[in-house]
Amino acid sequence: MEHLKKICQNKARISSSNCCNTIQSRTAQPTDTTTVSCPVFSYSTMTSLARGKLIAVIGDEDTCVGFLLGGIGELNRARQPNFLVVDKNVSVQEIENTFKSFVSRDDVAIILINQHIAEMIRYAIDDHVKSIPAVLEIPSKEHPYDPSKDSILFRAKGMFSTDDFR
C-alpha cells in the first residue's frame, strides 16, 4: 500500500496537483479491492478480475503448436480450449462454430486465424463487425499472407482517405 502512495505522490509532484485523495484497502477476501485515486494516477485492482483477456487461435498444427509453446493455451471454466487445430478431418462447420464461440466468449480479446482457413469461413468473419475480439488473419508455413484476400485489412483501408497519408 505504501508503494502505491509513493508512486502517486511522485506523480503529483511532477504535475504539481493534489494527489492521494482516496486510499481504501481490505485484505484476505476473494473479492479484495485496492483503490488509489488521484488526478494523475488511477490504480484499481480486484483479485477476482486479476486474469486478463485471452488470445484465441484457429490454425494449422504448426501455427497452434507455436502459439501454445508461446504460452497462450488456456481452458475456460467449461473446459473449452482457446485454440482449434485445423487438419483435413475438421469440417468447415466445426471451424465456423469454433469461430462463433470465440467471438461470443467474454474472455477472448484477439482471434488469430490462418488466412487460408479464414477463406473457408469468410462470410462469418465479414459478419463480425465488433472491434473486440479483434480478428487478425495470419500466414501459415505453407500459405503466405496475401493482403488482397484480407477483408479486415480492406475494411481498415476504407476508413481512411488518401489525404490522410499525405
N, C-alpha and C. Protein backbone atom coordinates (compact mmCIF):
# COMPACT_ATOMS: atom_id res chain seq x y z
N MET A 1 0.82 -1.18 0.00
CA MET A 1 0.00 0.00 0.00
C MET A 1 0.87 1.25 0.00
N GLU A 2 1.96 1.21 0.76
CA GLU A 2 2.85 2.37 0.83
C GLU A 2 3.48 2.68 -0.52
N HIS A 3 3.84 1.62 -1.27
CA HIS A 3 4.47 1.88 -2.57
C HIS A 3 3.49 2.57 -3.52
N LEU A 4 2.19 2.30 -3.40
CA LEU A 4 1.21 2.99 -4.23
C LEU A 4 1.11 4.46 -3.85
N LYS A 5 1.16 4.74 -2.54
CA LYS A 5 1.14 6.13 -2.09
C LYS A 5 2.34 6.89 -2.64
N LYS A 6 3.53 6.25 -2.58
CA LYS A 6 4.75 6.90 -3.06
C LYS A 6 4.68 7.18 -4.55
N ILE A 7 4.21 6.20 -5.32
CA ILE A 7 4.09 6.41 -6.76
C ILE A 7 3.13 7.56 -7.04
N CYS A 8 2.02 7.56 -6.36
CA CYS A 8 1.02 8.60 -6.55
C CYS A 8 1.55 9.97 -6.14
N GLN A 9 2.27 10.03 -5.03
CA GLN A 9 2.83 11.30 -4.57
C GLN A 9 3.90 11.79 -5.53
N ASN A 10 4.72 10.90 -6.06
CA ASN A 10 5.73 11.29 -7.04
C ASN A 10 5.08 11.84 -8.30
N LYS A 11 4.03 11.20 -8.78
CA LYS A 11 3.32 11.70 -9.95
C LYS A 11 2.71 13.07 -9.65
N ALA A 12 2.22 13.25 -8.43
CA ALA A 12 1.62 14.53 -8.07
C ALA A 12 2.67 15.63 -8.04
N ARG A 13 3.87 15.31 -7.53
CA ARG A 13 4.94 16.30 -7.51
C ARG A 13 5.30 16.74 -8.91
N ILE A 14 5.33 15.78 -9.82
CA ILE A 14 5.68 16.09 -11.20
C ILE A 14 4.63 17.00 -11.82
N SER A 15 3.36 16.72 -11.56
CA SER A 15 2.31 17.53 -12.17
C SER A 15 1.84 18.65 -11.26
N SER A 16 2.39 18.73 -10.07
CA SER A 16 2.05 19.73 -9.05
C SER A 16 0.54 19.84 -8.84
N SER A 17 -0.11 18.69 -8.68
CA SER A 17 -1.54 18.69 -8.37
C SER A 17 -1.77 17.89 -7.09
N ASN A 18 -2.94 18.05 -6.51
CA ASN A 18 -3.27 17.34 -5.28
C ASN A 18 -3.49 15.86 -5.60
N CYS A 19 -2.90 14.99 -4.80
CA CYS A 19 -2.93 13.58 -5.11
C CYS A 19 -3.31 12.78 -3.87
N CYS A 20 -3.56 11.51 -4.07
CA CYS A 20 -3.87 10.56 -2.99
C CYS A 20 -5.11 10.98 -2.21
N ASN A 21 -6.17 11.27 -2.93
CA ASN A 21 -7.41 11.64 -2.27
C ASN A 21 -8.06 10.46 -1.58
N THR A 22 -8.00 9.30 -2.20
CA THR A 22 -8.70 8.14 -1.67
C THR A 22 -7.79 6.94 -1.66
N ILE A 23 -7.68 6.31 -0.52
CA ILE A 23 -6.97 5.04 -0.43
C ILE A 23 -7.81 4.12 0.43
N GLN A 24 -8.23 3.01 -0.17
CA GLN A 24 -9.03 2.04 0.56
C GLN A 24 -8.34 0.70 0.44
N SER A 25 -8.41 -0.08 1.49
CA SER A 25 -7.82 -1.41 1.42
C SER A 25 -8.57 -2.37 2.32
N ARG A 26 -8.85 -3.54 1.79
CA ARG A 26 -9.37 -4.66 2.56
C ARG A 26 -8.52 -5.85 2.20
N THR A 27 -8.29 -6.74 3.15
CA THR A 27 -7.43 -7.87 2.85
C THR A 27 -8.08 -9.19 3.21
N ALA A 28 -7.50 -10.26 2.66
CA ALA A 28 -7.85 -11.65 2.96
C ALA A 28 -9.27 -12.03 2.54
N GLN A 29 -9.79 -11.42 1.51
CA GLN A 29 -11.10 -11.79 0.97
C GLN A 29 -10.92 -12.07 -0.53
N PRO A 30 -11.71 -12.99 -1.09
CA PRO A 30 -11.57 -13.30 -2.51
C PRO A 30 -11.93 -12.14 -3.42
N THR A 31 -12.68 -11.17 -2.91
CA THR A 31 -13.02 -10.01 -3.73
C THR A 31 -12.31 -8.77 -3.20
N ASP A 32 -11.07 -8.92 -2.75
CA ASP A 32 -10.30 -7.80 -2.22
C ASP A 32 -10.22 -6.69 -3.26
N THR A 33 -10.26 -5.46 -2.77
CA THR A 33 -10.06 -4.33 -3.67
C THR A 33 -9.03 -3.40 -3.08
N THR A 34 -8.27 -2.80 -3.94
CA THR A 34 -7.35 -1.76 -3.55
C THR A 34 -7.56 -0.63 -4.55
N THR A 35 -7.86 0.55 -4.07
CA THR A 35 -8.10 1.66 -4.96
C THR A 35 -7.28 2.86 -4.52
N VAL A 36 -6.58 3.44 -5.45
CA VAL A 36 -5.88 4.70 -5.22
C VAL A 36 -6.36 5.62 -6.31
N SER A 37 -6.91 6.76 -5.94
CA SER A 37 -7.36 7.66 -6.99
C SER A 37 -6.73 9.03 -6.78
N CYS A 38 -6.31 9.59 -7.86
CA CYS A 38 -5.75 10.93 -7.87
C CYS A 38 -5.93 11.48 -9.27
N PRO A 39 -5.75 12.77 -9.49
CA PRO A 39 -5.97 13.34 -10.81
C PRO A 39 -5.02 12.79 -11.87
N VAL A 40 -3.83 12.39 -11.46
CA VAL A 40 -2.82 11.98 -12.43
C VAL A 40 -2.72 10.48 -12.56
N PHE A 41 -2.96 9.78 -11.48
CA PHE A 41 -2.69 8.35 -11.43
C PHE A 41 -3.89 7.63 -10.86
N SER A 42 -4.41 6.68 -11.56
CA SER A 42 -5.53 5.90 -11.06
C SER A 42 -5.16 4.44 -11.12
N TYR A 43 -5.26 3.77 -9.99
CA TYR A 43 -4.88 2.37 -9.89
C TYR A 43 -5.99 1.62 -9.19
N SER A 44 -6.51 0.62 -9.81
CA SER A 44 -7.56 -0.18 -9.18
C SER A 44 -7.39 -1.62 -9.59
N THR A 45 -7.37 -2.50 -8.60
CA THR A 45 -7.30 -3.92 -8.90
C THR A 45 -8.37 -4.64 -8.12
N MET A 46 -8.78 -5.73 -8.65
CA MET A 46 -9.72 -6.59 -7.95
C MET A 46 -9.22 -8.00 -8.15
N THR A 47 -8.92 -8.70 -7.08
CA THR A 47 -8.27 -10.00 -7.22
C THR A 47 -9.12 -10.98 -8.00
N SER A 48 -10.42 -10.86 -7.96
CA SER A 48 -11.24 -11.78 -8.74
C SER A 48 -11.16 -11.49 -10.23
N LEU A 49 -10.67 -10.30 -10.61
CA LEU A 49 -10.52 -9.94 -12.01
C LEU A 49 -9.05 -9.87 -12.42
N ALA A 50 -8.20 -10.57 -11.72
CA ALA A 50 -6.77 -10.46 -11.95
C ALA A 50 -6.34 -11.02 -13.30
N ARG A 51 -7.12 -11.90 -13.88
CA ARG A 51 -6.76 -12.50 -15.15
C ARG A 51 -7.10 -11.57 -16.29
N GLY A 52 -6.26 -11.57 -17.32
CA GLY A 52 -6.51 -10.74 -18.48
C GLY A 52 -7.32 -11.48 -19.52
N LYS A 53 -7.40 -10.89 -20.68
CA LYS A 53 -8.12 -11.49 -21.80
C LYS A 53 -7.20 -12.45 -22.54
N LEU A 54 -7.80 -13.35 -23.30
CA LEU A 54 -7.06 -14.39 -23.99
C LEU A 54 -6.88 -14.09 -25.47
N ILE A 55 -5.90 -14.74 -26.06
CA ILE A 55 -5.72 -14.79 -27.50
C ILE A 55 -6.19 -16.17 -27.93
N ALA A 56 -7.09 -16.22 -28.90
CA ALA A 56 -7.57 -17.49 -29.43
C ALA A 56 -6.93 -17.72 -30.79
N VAL A 57 -6.68 -18.98 -31.13
CA VAL A 57 -6.02 -19.32 -32.39
C VAL A 57 -6.82 -20.39 -33.11
N ILE A 58 -7.07 -20.14 -34.39
CA ILE A 58 -7.62 -21.16 -35.29
C ILE A 58 -6.58 -21.30 -36.39
N GLY A 59 -5.93 -22.44 -36.44
CA GLY A 59 -4.86 -22.58 -37.41
C GLY A 59 -4.44 -24.01 -37.65
N ASP A 60 -3.46 -24.15 -38.53
CA ASP A 60 -2.91 -25.47 -38.78
C ASP A 60 -2.08 -25.91 -37.57
N GLU A 61 -1.60 -27.13 -37.62
CA GLU A 61 -0.89 -27.69 -36.47
C GLU A 61 0.35 -26.88 -36.10
N ASP A 62 1.13 -26.48 -37.09
CA ASP A 62 2.35 -25.72 -36.81
C ASP A 62 2.05 -24.38 -36.14
N THR A 63 1.04 -23.69 -36.62
CA THR A 63 0.67 -22.40 -36.04
C THR A 63 0.21 -22.56 -34.60
N CYS A 64 -0.68 -23.51 -34.36
CA CYS A 64 -1.20 -23.71 -33.00
C CYS A 64 -0.11 -24.15 -32.04
N VAL A 65 0.75 -25.07 -32.48
CA VAL A 65 1.84 -25.53 -31.61
C VAL A 65 2.76 -24.37 -31.26
N GLY A 66 3.07 -23.52 -32.24
CA GLY A 66 3.93 -22.36 -31.97
C GLY A 66 3.34 -21.44 -30.92
N PHE A 67 2.07 -21.13 -31.06
CA PHE A 67 1.43 -20.25 -30.07
C PHE A 67 1.26 -20.93 -28.72
N LEU A 68 0.98 -22.23 -28.72
CA LEU A 68 0.87 -22.95 -27.45
C LEU A 68 2.21 -23.00 -26.74
N LEU A 69 3.29 -23.19 -27.49
CA LEU A 69 4.62 -23.15 -26.87
C LEU A 69 4.94 -21.75 -26.35
N GLY A 70 4.34 -20.74 -26.98
CA GLY A 70 4.50 -19.36 -26.51
C GLY A 70 3.68 -19.06 -25.26
N GLY A 71 2.82 -19.99 -24.86
CA GLY A 71 2.11 -19.83 -23.59
C GLY A 71 0.69 -19.34 -23.67
N ILE A 72 0.03 -19.41 -24.83
CA ILE A 72 -1.33 -18.87 -24.89
C ILE A 72 -2.42 -19.89 -24.59
N GLY A 73 -2.08 -21.15 -24.43
CA GLY A 73 -3.08 -22.19 -24.23
C GLY A 73 -3.82 -22.05 -22.91
N GLU A 74 -5.14 -22.07 -22.97
CA GLU A 74 -5.99 -21.95 -21.77
C GLU A 74 -7.25 -22.78 -21.95
N LEU A 75 -7.82 -23.19 -20.86
CA LEU A 75 -9.15 -23.79 -20.83
C LEU A 75 -10.02 -22.91 -19.95
N ASN A 76 -11.24 -22.62 -20.41
CA ASN A 76 -12.12 -21.83 -19.55
C ASN A 76 -12.82 -22.74 -18.55
N ARG A 77 -13.71 -22.18 -17.76
CA ARG A 77 -14.39 -22.97 -16.71
C ARG A 77 -15.18 -24.14 -17.29
N ALA A 78 -15.65 -24.00 -18.52
CA ALA A 78 -16.40 -25.07 -19.17
C ALA A 78 -15.45 -26.05 -19.87
N ARG A 79 -14.15 -25.92 -19.62
CA ARG A 79 -13.10 -26.78 -20.18
C ARG A 79 -13.01 -26.66 -21.70
N GLN A 80 -13.33 -25.48 -22.24
CA GLN A 80 -13.21 -25.24 -23.67
C GLN A 80 -11.86 -24.58 -23.94
N PRO A 81 -11.07 -25.11 -24.88
CA PRO A 81 -9.77 -24.51 -25.18
C PRO A 81 -9.92 -23.22 -25.98
N ASN A 82 -8.86 -22.43 -26.00
CA ASN A 82 -8.87 -21.20 -26.79
C ASN A 82 -8.13 -21.39 -28.11
N PHE A 83 -8.12 -22.60 -28.63
CA PHE A 83 -7.48 -22.87 -29.91
C PHE A 83 -8.19 -24.01 -30.62
N LEU A 84 -8.03 -24.04 -31.94
CA LEU A 84 -8.55 -25.14 -32.75
C LEU A 84 -7.48 -25.49 -33.76
N VAL A 85 -7.04 -26.73 -33.74
CA VAL A 85 -6.08 -27.22 -34.73
C VAL A 85 -6.89 -27.74 -35.91
N VAL A 86 -6.69 -27.11 -37.07
CA VAL A 86 -7.44 -27.47 -38.26
C VAL A 86 -6.58 -28.40 -39.11
N ASP A 87 -7.09 -29.60 -39.32
CA ASP A 87 -6.43 -30.53 -40.24
C ASP A 87 -7.46 -31.00 -41.26
N LYS A 88 -7.12 -31.99 -42.05
CA LYS A 88 -8.03 -32.42 -43.12
C LYS A 88 -9.32 -33.04 -42.59
N ASN A 89 -9.36 -33.44 -41.34
CA ASN A 89 -10.56 -34.07 -40.77
C ASN A 89 -11.53 -33.08 -40.14
N VAL A 90 -11.16 -31.81 -40.07
CA VAL A 90 -12.02 -30.80 -39.45
C VAL A 90 -12.93 -30.20 -40.51
N SER A 91 -14.23 -30.20 -40.24
CA SER A 91 -15.20 -29.67 -41.21
C SER A 91 -15.27 -28.15 -41.14
N VAL A 92 -15.76 -27.56 -42.23
CA VAL A 92 -15.94 -26.11 -42.27
C VAL A 92 -16.96 -25.69 -41.21
N GLN A 93 -17.96 -26.51 -40.98
CA GLN A 93 -18.97 -26.21 -39.96
C GLN A 93 -18.33 -26.14 -38.57
N GLU A 94 -17.40 -27.03 -38.28
CA GLU A 94 -16.72 -27.01 -36.98
C GLU A 94 -15.84 -25.77 -36.84
N ILE A 95 -15.18 -25.38 -37.92
CA ILE A 95 -14.37 -24.15 -37.90
C ILE A 95 -15.26 -22.95 -37.63
N GLU A 96 -16.39 -22.88 -38.34
CA GLU A 96 -17.32 -21.76 -38.16
C GLU A 96 -17.89 -21.73 -36.74
N ASN A 97 -18.27 -22.88 -36.22
CA ASN A 97 -18.81 -22.94 -34.85
C ASN A 97 -17.77 -22.50 -33.83
N THR A 98 -16.52 -22.93 -34.02
CA THR A 98 -15.45 -22.52 -33.10
C THR A 98 -15.22 -21.02 -33.18
N PHE A 99 -15.19 -20.48 -34.41
CA PHE A 99 -15.02 -19.03 -34.58
C PHE A 99 -16.14 -18.28 -33.87
N LYS A 100 -17.38 -18.70 -34.07
CA LYS A 100 -18.52 -18.03 -33.43
C LYS A 100 -18.46 -18.15 -31.91
N SER A 101 -17.98 -19.29 -31.41
CA SER A 101 -17.87 -19.43 -29.95
C SER A 101 -16.77 -18.51 -29.41
N PHE A 102 -15.66 -18.35 -30.14
CA PHE A 102 -14.61 -17.43 -29.70
C PHE A 102 -15.12 -15.99 -29.71
N VAL A 103 -15.88 -15.63 -30.73
CA VAL A 103 -16.43 -14.27 -30.82
C VAL A 103 -17.37 -13.99 -29.66
N SER A 104 -18.12 -14.99 -29.24
CA SER A 104 -19.10 -14.77 -28.17
C SER A 104 -18.52 -14.88 -26.77
N ARG A 105 -17.29 -15.39 -26.64
CA ARG A 105 -16.69 -15.52 -25.31
C ARG A 105 -16.21 -14.17 -24.79
N ASP A 106 -16.47 -13.90 -23.52
CA ASP A 106 -16.05 -12.63 -22.91
C ASP A 106 -14.57 -12.61 -22.58
N ASP A 107 -13.94 -13.78 -22.48
CA ASP A 107 -12.54 -13.83 -22.08
C ASP A 107 -11.57 -13.81 -23.25
N VAL A 108 -12.05 -13.66 -24.48
CA VAL A 108 -11.20 -13.62 -25.67
C VAL A 108 -11.15 -12.20 -26.21
N ALA A 109 -9.93 -11.67 -26.38
CA ALA A 109 -9.75 -10.31 -26.90
C ALA A 109 -9.26 -10.30 -28.34
N ILE A 110 -8.50 -11.32 -28.73
CA ILE A 110 -7.93 -11.38 -30.08
C ILE A 110 -8.12 -12.79 -30.62
N ILE A 111 -8.54 -12.89 -31.87
CA ILE A 111 -8.64 -14.18 -32.54
C ILE A 111 -7.66 -14.17 -33.70
N LEU A 112 -6.68 -15.06 -33.66
CA LEU A 112 -5.74 -15.22 -34.76
C LEU A 112 -6.20 -16.40 -35.60
N ILE A 113 -6.27 -16.20 -36.90
CA ILE A 113 -6.72 -17.27 -37.78
C ILE A 113 -5.84 -17.29 -39.02
N ASN A 114 -5.41 -18.48 -39.42
CA ASN A 114 -4.63 -18.59 -40.65
C ASN A 114 -5.48 -18.10 -41.81
N GLN A 115 -4.85 -17.37 -42.73
CA GLN A 115 -5.61 -16.75 -43.81
C GLN A 115 -6.29 -17.79 -44.70
N HIS A 116 -5.63 -18.89 -44.97
CA HIS A 116 -6.26 -19.90 -45.84
C HIS A 116 -7.46 -20.56 -45.15
N ILE A 117 -7.47 -20.59 -43.84
CA ILE A 117 -8.63 -21.11 -43.10
C ILE A 117 -9.72 -20.04 -43.04
N ALA A 118 -9.32 -18.79 -42.93
CA ALA A 118 -10.29 -17.69 -42.92
C ALA A 118 -11.07 -17.64 -44.23
N GLU A 119 -10.43 -18.03 -45.32
CA GLU A 119 -11.12 -18.06 -46.61
C GLU A 119 -12.29 -19.03 -46.59
N MET A 120 -12.18 -20.10 -45.81
CA MET A 120 -13.25 -21.10 -45.73
C MET A 120 -14.49 -20.54 -45.03
N ILE A 121 -14.30 -19.61 -44.12
CA ILE A 121 -15.44 -19.04 -43.36
C ILE A 121 -15.49 -17.52 -43.52
N ARG A 122 -15.16 -17.05 -44.73
CA ARG A 122 -15.11 -15.61 -44.99
C ARG A 122 -16.42 -14.93 -44.61
N TYR A 123 -17.54 -15.55 -44.90
CA TYR A 123 -18.85 -14.95 -44.60
C TYR A 123 -19.02 -14.71 -43.09
N ALA A 124 -18.54 -15.61 -42.26
CA ALA A 124 -18.66 -15.44 -40.80
C ALA A 124 -17.72 -14.34 -40.31
N ILE A 125 -16.54 -14.27 -40.89
CA ILE A 125 -15.59 -13.22 -40.49
C ILE A 125 -16.10 -11.86 -40.92
N ASP A 126 -16.67 -11.77 -42.13
CA ASP A 126 -17.21 -10.49 -42.60
C ASP A 126 -18.43 -10.05 -41.79
N ASP A 127 -19.16 -10.99 -41.22
CA ASP A 127 -20.31 -10.64 -40.38
C ASP A 127 -19.89 -10.08 -39.02
N HIS A 128 -18.67 -10.38 -38.59
CA HIS A 128 -18.17 -9.88 -37.30
C HIS A 128 -17.70 -8.44 -37.49
N VAL A 129 -18.40 -7.50 -36.88
CA VAL A 129 -18.07 -6.08 -37.06
C VAL A 129 -17.57 -5.41 -35.79
N LYS A 130 -17.62 -6.10 -34.66
CA LYS A 130 -17.15 -5.51 -33.41
C LYS A 130 -15.62 -5.43 -33.40
N SER A 131 -15.10 -4.50 -32.63
CA SER A 131 -13.65 -4.37 -32.55
C SER A 131 -13.03 -5.36 -31.58
N ILE A 132 -13.82 -5.83 -30.61
CA ILE A 132 -13.31 -6.83 -29.66
C ILE A 132 -14.28 -8.00 -29.65
N PRO A 133 -13.82 -9.18 -29.91
CA PRO A 133 -12.44 -9.55 -30.15
C PRO A 133 -11.99 -9.15 -31.56
N ALA A 134 -10.75 -8.70 -31.63
CA ALA A 134 -10.16 -8.35 -32.92
C ALA A 134 -9.80 -9.63 -33.65
N VAL A 135 -10.08 -9.67 -34.93
CA VAL A 135 -9.77 -10.84 -35.75
C VAL A 135 -8.60 -10.48 -36.65
N LEU A 136 -7.53 -11.24 -36.54
CA LEU A 136 -6.33 -11.00 -37.35
C LEU A 136 -6.03 -12.23 -38.19
N GLU A 137 -5.87 -12.02 -39.48
CA GLU A 137 -5.51 -13.12 -40.37
C GLU A 137 -4.00 -13.17 -40.47
N ILE A 138 -3.45 -14.35 -40.25
CA ILE A 138 -2.00 -14.51 -40.24
C ILE A 138 -1.59 -15.57 -41.26
N PRO A 139 -0.36 -15.51 -41.74
CA PRO A 139 0.11 -16.52 -42.70
C PRO A 139 0.41 -17.83 -41.98
N SER A 140 0.50 -18.88 -42.76
CA SER A 140 0.95 -20.16 -42.22
C SER A 140 2.25 -20.52 -42.93
N LYS A 141 2.82 -21.61 -42.51
CA LYS A 141 4.10 -22.04 -43.07
C LYS A 141 3.98 -22.33 -44.57
N GLU A 142 2.87 -22.90 -44.97
CA GLU A 142 2.70 -23.31 -46.36
C GLU A 142 1.88 -22.34 -47.20
N HIS A 143 1.23 -21.38 -46.58
CA HIS A 143 0.39 -20.42 -47.30
C HIS A 143 0.82 -19.00 -46.91
N PRO A 144 1.52 -18.29 -47.80
CA PRO A 144 1.96 -16.93 -47.46
C PRO A 144 0.76 -15.98 -47.35
N TYR A 145 0.99 -14.88 -46.68
CA TYR A 145 -0.06 -13.87 -46.48
C TYR A 145 -0.33 -13.15 -47.79
N ASP A 146 -1.58 -12.97 -48.12
CA ASP A 146 -1.99 -12.24 -49.32
C ASP A 146 -2.90 -11.09 -48.90
N PRO A 147 -2.39 -9.85 -48.90
CA PRO A 147 -3.20 -8.72 -48.43
C PRO A 147 -4.47 -8.51 -49.24
N SER A 148 -4.49 -8.94 -50.50
CA SER A 148 -5.69 -8.73 -51.32
C SER A 148 -6.86 -9.60 -50.86
N LYS A 149 -6.60 -10.65 -50.09
CA LYS A 149 -7.66 -11.54 -49.59
C LYS A 149 -8.10 -11.20 -48.18
N ASP A 150 -7.45 -10.25 -47.53
CA ASP A 150 -7.74 -9.92 -46.14
C ASP A 150 -8.86 -8.88 -46.07
N SER A 151 -10.07 -9.32 -45.78
CA SER A 151 -11.22 -8.40 -45.75
C SER A 151 -11.12 -7.41 -44.60
N ILE A 152 -10.45 -7.79 -43.53
CA ILE A 152 -10.31 -6.89 -42.38
C ILE A 152 -9.37 -5.74 -42.74
N LEU A 153 -8.29 -6.05 -43.43
CA LEU A 153 -7.37 -5.01 -43.91
C LEU A 153 -8.09 -4.11 -44.90
N PHE A 154 -8.89 -4.69 -45.76
CA PHE A 154 -9.66 -3.92 -46.73
C PHE A 154 -10.61 -2.97 -46.01
N ARG A 155 -11.28 -3.45 -44.96
CA ARG A 155 -12.17 -2.60 -44.16
C ARG A 155 -11.40 -1.46 -43.50
N ALA A 156 -10.21 -1.77 -42.97
CA ALA A 156 -9.40 -0.74 -42.30
C ALA A 156 -8.94 0.31 -43.29
N LYS A 157 -8.56 -0.11 -44.49
CA LYS A 157 -8.15 0.86 -45.51
C LYS A 157 -9.30 1.77 -45.91
N GLY A 158 -10.51 1.24 -45.88
CA GLY A 158 -11.69 2.03 -46.24
C GLY A 158 -12.02 3.12 -45.24
N MET A 159 -11.44 3.03 -44.05
CA MET A 159 -11.69 4.04 -43.03
C MET A 159 -10.91 5.32 -43.27
N PHE A 160 -9.90 5.26 -44.14
CA PHE A 160 -9.04 6.41 -44.39
C PHE A 160 -9.13 6.81 -45.85
N SER A 161 -8.95 8.08 -46.10
CA SER A 161 -8.84 8.55 -47.48
C SER A 161 -7.37 8.72 -47.80
N THR A 162 -7.06 8.90 -49.06
CA THR A 162 -5.66 9.06 -49.45
C THR A 162 -5.07 10.35 -48.89
N ASP A 163 -5.92 11.32 -48.57
CA ASP A 163 -5.43 12.57 -47.99
C ASP A 163 -4.87 12.37 -46.58
N ASP A 164 -5.31 11.32 -45.89
CA ASP A 164 -4.83 11.06 -44.53
C ASP A 164 -3.36 10.67 -44.51
N PHE A 165 -2.83 10.21 -45.63
CA PHE A 165 -1.46 9.71 -45.67
C PHE A 165 -0.49 10.69 -46.30
N ARG A 166 -0.91 11.91 -46.55
CA ARG A 166 -0.01 12.91 -47.16
C ARG A 166 0.62 13.76 -46.12
